[in-house]
XYZ file of N, CA, C and O in Angstrom:
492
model
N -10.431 -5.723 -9.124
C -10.990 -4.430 -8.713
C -9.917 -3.626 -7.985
O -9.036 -4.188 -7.335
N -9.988 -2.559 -8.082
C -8.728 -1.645 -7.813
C -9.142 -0.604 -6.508
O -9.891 0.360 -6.667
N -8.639 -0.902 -5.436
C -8.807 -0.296 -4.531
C -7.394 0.201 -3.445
O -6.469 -0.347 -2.845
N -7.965 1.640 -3.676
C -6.958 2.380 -2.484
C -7.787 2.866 -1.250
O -8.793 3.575 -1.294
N -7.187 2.359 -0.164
C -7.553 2.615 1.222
C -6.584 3.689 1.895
O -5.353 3.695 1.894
N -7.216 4.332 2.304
C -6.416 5.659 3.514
C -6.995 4.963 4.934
O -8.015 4.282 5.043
N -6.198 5.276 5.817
C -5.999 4.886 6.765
C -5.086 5.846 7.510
O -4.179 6.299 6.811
N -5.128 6.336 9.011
C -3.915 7.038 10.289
C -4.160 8.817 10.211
O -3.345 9.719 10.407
N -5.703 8.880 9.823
C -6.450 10.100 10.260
C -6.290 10.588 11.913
O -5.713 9.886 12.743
N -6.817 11.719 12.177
C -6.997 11.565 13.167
C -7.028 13.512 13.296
O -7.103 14.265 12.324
N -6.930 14.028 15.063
C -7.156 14.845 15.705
C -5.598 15.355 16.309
O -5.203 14.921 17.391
N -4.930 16.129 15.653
C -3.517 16.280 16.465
C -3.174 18.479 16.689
O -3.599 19.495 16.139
N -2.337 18.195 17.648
C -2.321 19.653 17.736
C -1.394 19.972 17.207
O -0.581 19.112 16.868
N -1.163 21.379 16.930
C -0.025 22.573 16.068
C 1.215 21.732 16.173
O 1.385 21.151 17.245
N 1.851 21.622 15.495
C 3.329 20.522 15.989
C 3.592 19.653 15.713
O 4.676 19.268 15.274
N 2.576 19.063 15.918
C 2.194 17.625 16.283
C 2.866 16.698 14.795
O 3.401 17.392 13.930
N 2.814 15.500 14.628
C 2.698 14.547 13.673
C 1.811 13.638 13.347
O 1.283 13.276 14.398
N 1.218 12.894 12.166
C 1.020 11.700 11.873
C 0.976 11.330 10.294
O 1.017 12.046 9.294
N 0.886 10.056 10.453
C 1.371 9.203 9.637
C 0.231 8.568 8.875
O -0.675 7.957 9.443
N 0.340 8.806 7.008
C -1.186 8.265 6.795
C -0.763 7.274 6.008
O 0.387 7.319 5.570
N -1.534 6.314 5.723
C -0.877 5.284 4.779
C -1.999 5.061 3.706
O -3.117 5.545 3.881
N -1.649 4.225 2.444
C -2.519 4.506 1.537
C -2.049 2.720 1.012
O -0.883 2.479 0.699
N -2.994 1.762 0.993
C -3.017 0.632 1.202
C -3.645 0.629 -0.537
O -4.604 1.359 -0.787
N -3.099 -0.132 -1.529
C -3.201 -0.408 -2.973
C -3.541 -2.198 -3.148
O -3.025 -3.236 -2.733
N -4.395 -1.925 -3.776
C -4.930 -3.227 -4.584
C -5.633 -3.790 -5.772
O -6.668 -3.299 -6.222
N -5.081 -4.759 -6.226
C -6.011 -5.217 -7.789
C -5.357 -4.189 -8.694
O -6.009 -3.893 -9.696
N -3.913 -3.455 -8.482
C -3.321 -2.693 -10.141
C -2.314 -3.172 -9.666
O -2.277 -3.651 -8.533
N -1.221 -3.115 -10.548
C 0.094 -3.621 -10.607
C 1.073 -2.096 -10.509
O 1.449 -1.315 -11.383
N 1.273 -2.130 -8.863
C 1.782 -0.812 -8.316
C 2.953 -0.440 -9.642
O 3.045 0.421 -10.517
N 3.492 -1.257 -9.337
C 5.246 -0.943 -10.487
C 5.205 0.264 -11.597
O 6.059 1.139 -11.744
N 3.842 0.063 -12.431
C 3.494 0.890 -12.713
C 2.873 2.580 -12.801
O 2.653 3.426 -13.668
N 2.789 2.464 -11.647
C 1.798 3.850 -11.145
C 2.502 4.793 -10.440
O 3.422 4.554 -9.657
N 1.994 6.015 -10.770
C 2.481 6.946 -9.948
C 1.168 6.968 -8.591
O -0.004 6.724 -8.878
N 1.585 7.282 -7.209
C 0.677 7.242 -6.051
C 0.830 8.988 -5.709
O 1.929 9.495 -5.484
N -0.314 9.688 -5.715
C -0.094 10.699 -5.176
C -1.088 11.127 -3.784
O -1.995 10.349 -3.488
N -0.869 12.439 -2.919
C -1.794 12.199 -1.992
C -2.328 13.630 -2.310
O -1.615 14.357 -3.002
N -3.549 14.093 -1.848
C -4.029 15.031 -2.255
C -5.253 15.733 -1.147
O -6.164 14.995 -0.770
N -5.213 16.778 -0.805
C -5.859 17.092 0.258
C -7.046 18.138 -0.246
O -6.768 18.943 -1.135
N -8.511 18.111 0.396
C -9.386 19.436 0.598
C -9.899 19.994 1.931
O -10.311 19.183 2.759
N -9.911 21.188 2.189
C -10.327 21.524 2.798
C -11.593 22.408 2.864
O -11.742 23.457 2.236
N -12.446 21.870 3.670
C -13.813 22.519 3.640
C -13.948 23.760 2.709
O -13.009 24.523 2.938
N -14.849 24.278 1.660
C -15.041 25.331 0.704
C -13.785 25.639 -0.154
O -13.594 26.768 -0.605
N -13.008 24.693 -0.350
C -11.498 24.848 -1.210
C -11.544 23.570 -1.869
O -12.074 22.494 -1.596
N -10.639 24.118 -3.082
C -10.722 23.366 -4.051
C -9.524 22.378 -3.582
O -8.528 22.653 -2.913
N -10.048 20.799 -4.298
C -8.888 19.688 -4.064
C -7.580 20.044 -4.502
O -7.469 20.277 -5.705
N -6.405 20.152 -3.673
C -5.158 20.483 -4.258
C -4.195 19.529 -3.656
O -4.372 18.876 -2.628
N -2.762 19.532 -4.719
C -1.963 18.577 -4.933
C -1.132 18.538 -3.376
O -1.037 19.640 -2.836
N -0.576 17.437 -2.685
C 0.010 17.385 -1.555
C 1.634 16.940 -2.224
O 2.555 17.691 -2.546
N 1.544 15.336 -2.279
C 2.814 15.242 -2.847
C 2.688 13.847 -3.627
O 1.618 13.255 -3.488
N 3.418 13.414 -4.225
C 3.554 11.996 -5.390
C 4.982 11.394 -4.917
O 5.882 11.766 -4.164
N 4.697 10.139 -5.843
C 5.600 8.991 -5.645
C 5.237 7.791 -6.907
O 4.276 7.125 -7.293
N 6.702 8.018 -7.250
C 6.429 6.921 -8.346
C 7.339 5.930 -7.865
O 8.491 5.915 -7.432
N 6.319 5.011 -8.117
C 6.714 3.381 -7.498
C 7.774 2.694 -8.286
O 7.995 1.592 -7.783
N 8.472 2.913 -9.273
C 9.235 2.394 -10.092
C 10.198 2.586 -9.537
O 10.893 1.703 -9.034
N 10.544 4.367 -9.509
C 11.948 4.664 -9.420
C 12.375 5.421 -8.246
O 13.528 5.695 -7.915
N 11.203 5.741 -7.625
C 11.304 6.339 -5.992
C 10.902 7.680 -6.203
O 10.397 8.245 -5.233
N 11.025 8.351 -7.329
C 10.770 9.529 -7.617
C 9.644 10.465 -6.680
O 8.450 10.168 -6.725
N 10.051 11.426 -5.974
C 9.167 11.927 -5.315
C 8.818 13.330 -5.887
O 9.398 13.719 -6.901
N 7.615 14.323 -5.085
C 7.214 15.597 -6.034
C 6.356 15.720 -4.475
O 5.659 14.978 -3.782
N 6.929 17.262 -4.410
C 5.899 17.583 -2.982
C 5.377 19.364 -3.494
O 6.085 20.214 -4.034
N 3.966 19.462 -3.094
C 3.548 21.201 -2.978
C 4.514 22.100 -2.178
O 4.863 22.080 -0.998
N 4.750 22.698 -2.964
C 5.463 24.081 -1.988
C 5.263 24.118 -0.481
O 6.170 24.014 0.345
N 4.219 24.245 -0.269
C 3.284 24.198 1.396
C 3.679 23.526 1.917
O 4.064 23.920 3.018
N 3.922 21.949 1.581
C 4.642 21.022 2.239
C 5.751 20.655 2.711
O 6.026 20.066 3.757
N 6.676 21.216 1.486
C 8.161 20.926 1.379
C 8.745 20.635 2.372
O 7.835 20.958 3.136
N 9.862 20.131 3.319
C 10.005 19.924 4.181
C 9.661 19.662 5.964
O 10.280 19.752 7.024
N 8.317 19.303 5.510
C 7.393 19.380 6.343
C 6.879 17.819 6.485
O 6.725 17.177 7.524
N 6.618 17.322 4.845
C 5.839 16.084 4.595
C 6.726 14.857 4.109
O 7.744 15.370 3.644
N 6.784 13.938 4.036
C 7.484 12.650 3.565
C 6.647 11.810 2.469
O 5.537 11.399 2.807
N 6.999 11.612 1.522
C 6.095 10.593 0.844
C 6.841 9.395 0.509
O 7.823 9.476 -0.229
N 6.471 8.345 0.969
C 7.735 6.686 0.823
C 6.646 5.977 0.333
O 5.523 6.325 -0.032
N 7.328 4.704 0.418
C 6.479 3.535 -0.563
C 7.381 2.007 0.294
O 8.585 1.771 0.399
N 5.980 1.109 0.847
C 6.728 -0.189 0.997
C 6.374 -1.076 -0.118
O 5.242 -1.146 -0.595
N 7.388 -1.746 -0.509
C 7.203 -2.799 -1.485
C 6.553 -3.796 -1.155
O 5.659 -4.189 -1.904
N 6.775 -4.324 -0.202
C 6.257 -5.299 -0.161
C 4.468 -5.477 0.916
O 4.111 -6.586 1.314
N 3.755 -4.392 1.150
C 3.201 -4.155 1.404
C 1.901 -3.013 0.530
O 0.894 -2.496 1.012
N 2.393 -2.948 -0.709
C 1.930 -2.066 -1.981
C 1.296 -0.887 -0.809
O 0.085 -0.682 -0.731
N 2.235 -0.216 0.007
C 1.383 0.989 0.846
C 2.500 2.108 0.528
O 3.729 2.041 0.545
N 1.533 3.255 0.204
C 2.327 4.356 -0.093
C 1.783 5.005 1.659
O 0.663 4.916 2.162
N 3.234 5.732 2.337
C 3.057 6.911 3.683
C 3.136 8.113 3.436
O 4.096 8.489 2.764
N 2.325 8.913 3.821
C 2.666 10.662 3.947
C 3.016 10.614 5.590
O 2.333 10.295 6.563
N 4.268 11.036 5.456
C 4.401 10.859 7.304
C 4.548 12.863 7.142
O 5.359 13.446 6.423
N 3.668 13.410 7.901
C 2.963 14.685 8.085
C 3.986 15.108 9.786
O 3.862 14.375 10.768
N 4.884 16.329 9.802
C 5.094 16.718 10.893
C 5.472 18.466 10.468
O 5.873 19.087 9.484
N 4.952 18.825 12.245
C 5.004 19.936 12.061
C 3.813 20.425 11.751
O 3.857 21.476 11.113
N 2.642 19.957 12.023
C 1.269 20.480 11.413
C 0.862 21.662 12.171
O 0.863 22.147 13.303
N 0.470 21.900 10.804
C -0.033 23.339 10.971
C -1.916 23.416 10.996
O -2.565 22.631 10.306
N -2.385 24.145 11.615
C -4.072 24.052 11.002
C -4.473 24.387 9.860
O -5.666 24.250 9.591
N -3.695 24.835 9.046
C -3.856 25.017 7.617
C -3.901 23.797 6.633
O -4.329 23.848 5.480
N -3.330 22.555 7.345
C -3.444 21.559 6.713
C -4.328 20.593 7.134
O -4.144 19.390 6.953
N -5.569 21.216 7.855
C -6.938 20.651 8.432
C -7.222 20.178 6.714
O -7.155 20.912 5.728
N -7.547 18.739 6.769
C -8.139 18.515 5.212
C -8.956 17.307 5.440
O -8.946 16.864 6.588
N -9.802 16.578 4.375
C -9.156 15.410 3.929
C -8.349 15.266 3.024
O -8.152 15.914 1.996
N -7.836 14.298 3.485
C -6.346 13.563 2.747
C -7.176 12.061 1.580
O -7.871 11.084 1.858
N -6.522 12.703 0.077
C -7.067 11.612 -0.486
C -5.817 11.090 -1.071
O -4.940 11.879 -1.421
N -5.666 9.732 -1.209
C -4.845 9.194 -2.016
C -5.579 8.545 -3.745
O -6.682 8.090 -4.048
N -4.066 8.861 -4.682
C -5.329 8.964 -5.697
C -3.526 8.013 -6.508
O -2.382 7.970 -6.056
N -4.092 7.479 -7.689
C -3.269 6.691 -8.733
C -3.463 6.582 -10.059
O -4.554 6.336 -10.573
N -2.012 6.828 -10.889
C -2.610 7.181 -12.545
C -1.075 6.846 -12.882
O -0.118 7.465 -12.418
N -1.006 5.801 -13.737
C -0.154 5.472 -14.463
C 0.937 6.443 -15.094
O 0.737 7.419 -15.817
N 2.183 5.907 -14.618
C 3.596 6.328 -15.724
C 3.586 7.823 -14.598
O 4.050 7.899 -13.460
N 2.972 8.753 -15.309
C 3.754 10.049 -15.361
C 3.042 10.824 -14.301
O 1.865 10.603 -14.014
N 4.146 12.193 -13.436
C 4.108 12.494 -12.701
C 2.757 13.818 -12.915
O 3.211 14.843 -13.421
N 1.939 13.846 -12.740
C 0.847 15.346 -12.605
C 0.417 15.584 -11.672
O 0.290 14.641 -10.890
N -0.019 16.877 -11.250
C -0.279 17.428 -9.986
C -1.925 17.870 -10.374
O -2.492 18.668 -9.627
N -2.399 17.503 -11.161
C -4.018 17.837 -11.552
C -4.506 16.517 -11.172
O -3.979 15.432 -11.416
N -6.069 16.868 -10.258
C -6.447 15.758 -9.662
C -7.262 15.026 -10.824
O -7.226 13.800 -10.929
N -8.043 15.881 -11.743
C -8.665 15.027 -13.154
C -7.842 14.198 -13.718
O -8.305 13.335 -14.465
N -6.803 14.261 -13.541
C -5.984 13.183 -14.315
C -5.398 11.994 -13.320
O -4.810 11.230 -14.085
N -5.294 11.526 -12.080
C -5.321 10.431 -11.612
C -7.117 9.760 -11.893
O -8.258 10.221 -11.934
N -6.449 8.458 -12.029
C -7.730 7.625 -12.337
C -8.550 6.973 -11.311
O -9.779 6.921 -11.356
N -7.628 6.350 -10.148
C -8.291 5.626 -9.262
C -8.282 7.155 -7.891
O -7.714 8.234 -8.060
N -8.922 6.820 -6.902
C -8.892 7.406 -5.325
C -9.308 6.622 -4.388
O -9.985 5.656 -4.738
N -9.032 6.814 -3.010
C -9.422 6.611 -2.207
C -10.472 7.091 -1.670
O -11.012 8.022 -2.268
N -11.197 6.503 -0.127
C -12.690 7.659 0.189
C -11.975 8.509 1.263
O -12.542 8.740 2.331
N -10.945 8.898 1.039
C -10.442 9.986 2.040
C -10.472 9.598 3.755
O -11.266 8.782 4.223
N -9.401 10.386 4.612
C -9.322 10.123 5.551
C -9.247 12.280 6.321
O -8.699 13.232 5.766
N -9.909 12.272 7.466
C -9.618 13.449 8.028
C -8.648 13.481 8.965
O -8.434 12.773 9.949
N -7.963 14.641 8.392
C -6.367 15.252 9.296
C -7.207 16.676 9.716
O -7.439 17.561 8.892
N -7.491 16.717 10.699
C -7.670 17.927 11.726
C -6.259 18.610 12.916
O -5.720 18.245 13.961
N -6.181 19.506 12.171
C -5.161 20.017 13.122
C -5.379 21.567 14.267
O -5.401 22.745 13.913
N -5.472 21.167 15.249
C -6.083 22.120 16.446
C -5.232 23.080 16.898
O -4.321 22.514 17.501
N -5.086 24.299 16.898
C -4.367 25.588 17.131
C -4.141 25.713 18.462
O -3.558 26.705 18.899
């Protein structure tokens, strides 16, 4: 059974940082691309950033770009969004989601998700 866990939600102010992790099980990571993906209340789910576990390959939203980190431990099958610099615009939940081989930024096309974690960021 294939399960992704989010985990390192929380309540932080304008500035601020944290760190979410996305804990994989029952697929054979090597394969998969891990992406993370955020909504915010009355907005549609949109793309944050990816990571393909093979080759390190990363892919971040514009919004994010130098803002967000996306890594991968091996030996712990956990993909991190380490988040700094938050803004309240990136009040969401944070979902982590997984879909084989190739890199897409459309959430219909990852197969597995997580049940989301809330990033609240206070002005």
């Amino acid at each position: 059974q294939v399960q992704l866990e989010e985990s390192g939600g929380g309540l932080v102010q304008t500035g601020g940082s944290l760190r979410l992790s996305c804990a994989a099980s029952g697929l054979d990571v090597s394969t998969y691309v891990i992406a993370w993906f955020r909504q915010a209340p009355g907005k549609e789910r949109e793309f944050v950033a990816a990571i393909s576990w093979s080759t390190g390959r990363t892919s971040y939203a514009d919004s994010v770009k130098g803002r967000f980190t996306i890594s991968r431990d091996n030996a712990k099958n956990t993909v991190y969004l380490q988040m700094n610099s938050l803004k309240p615009e990136d009040t969401a939940v944070y979902y982590c989601a997984a879909r084989q081989r190739f890199f897409v930024t459309s959430d219909t096309l990852y197969e597995y998700w997580g049940q989301g974690t809330q990033v609240t960021v206070s002005s």
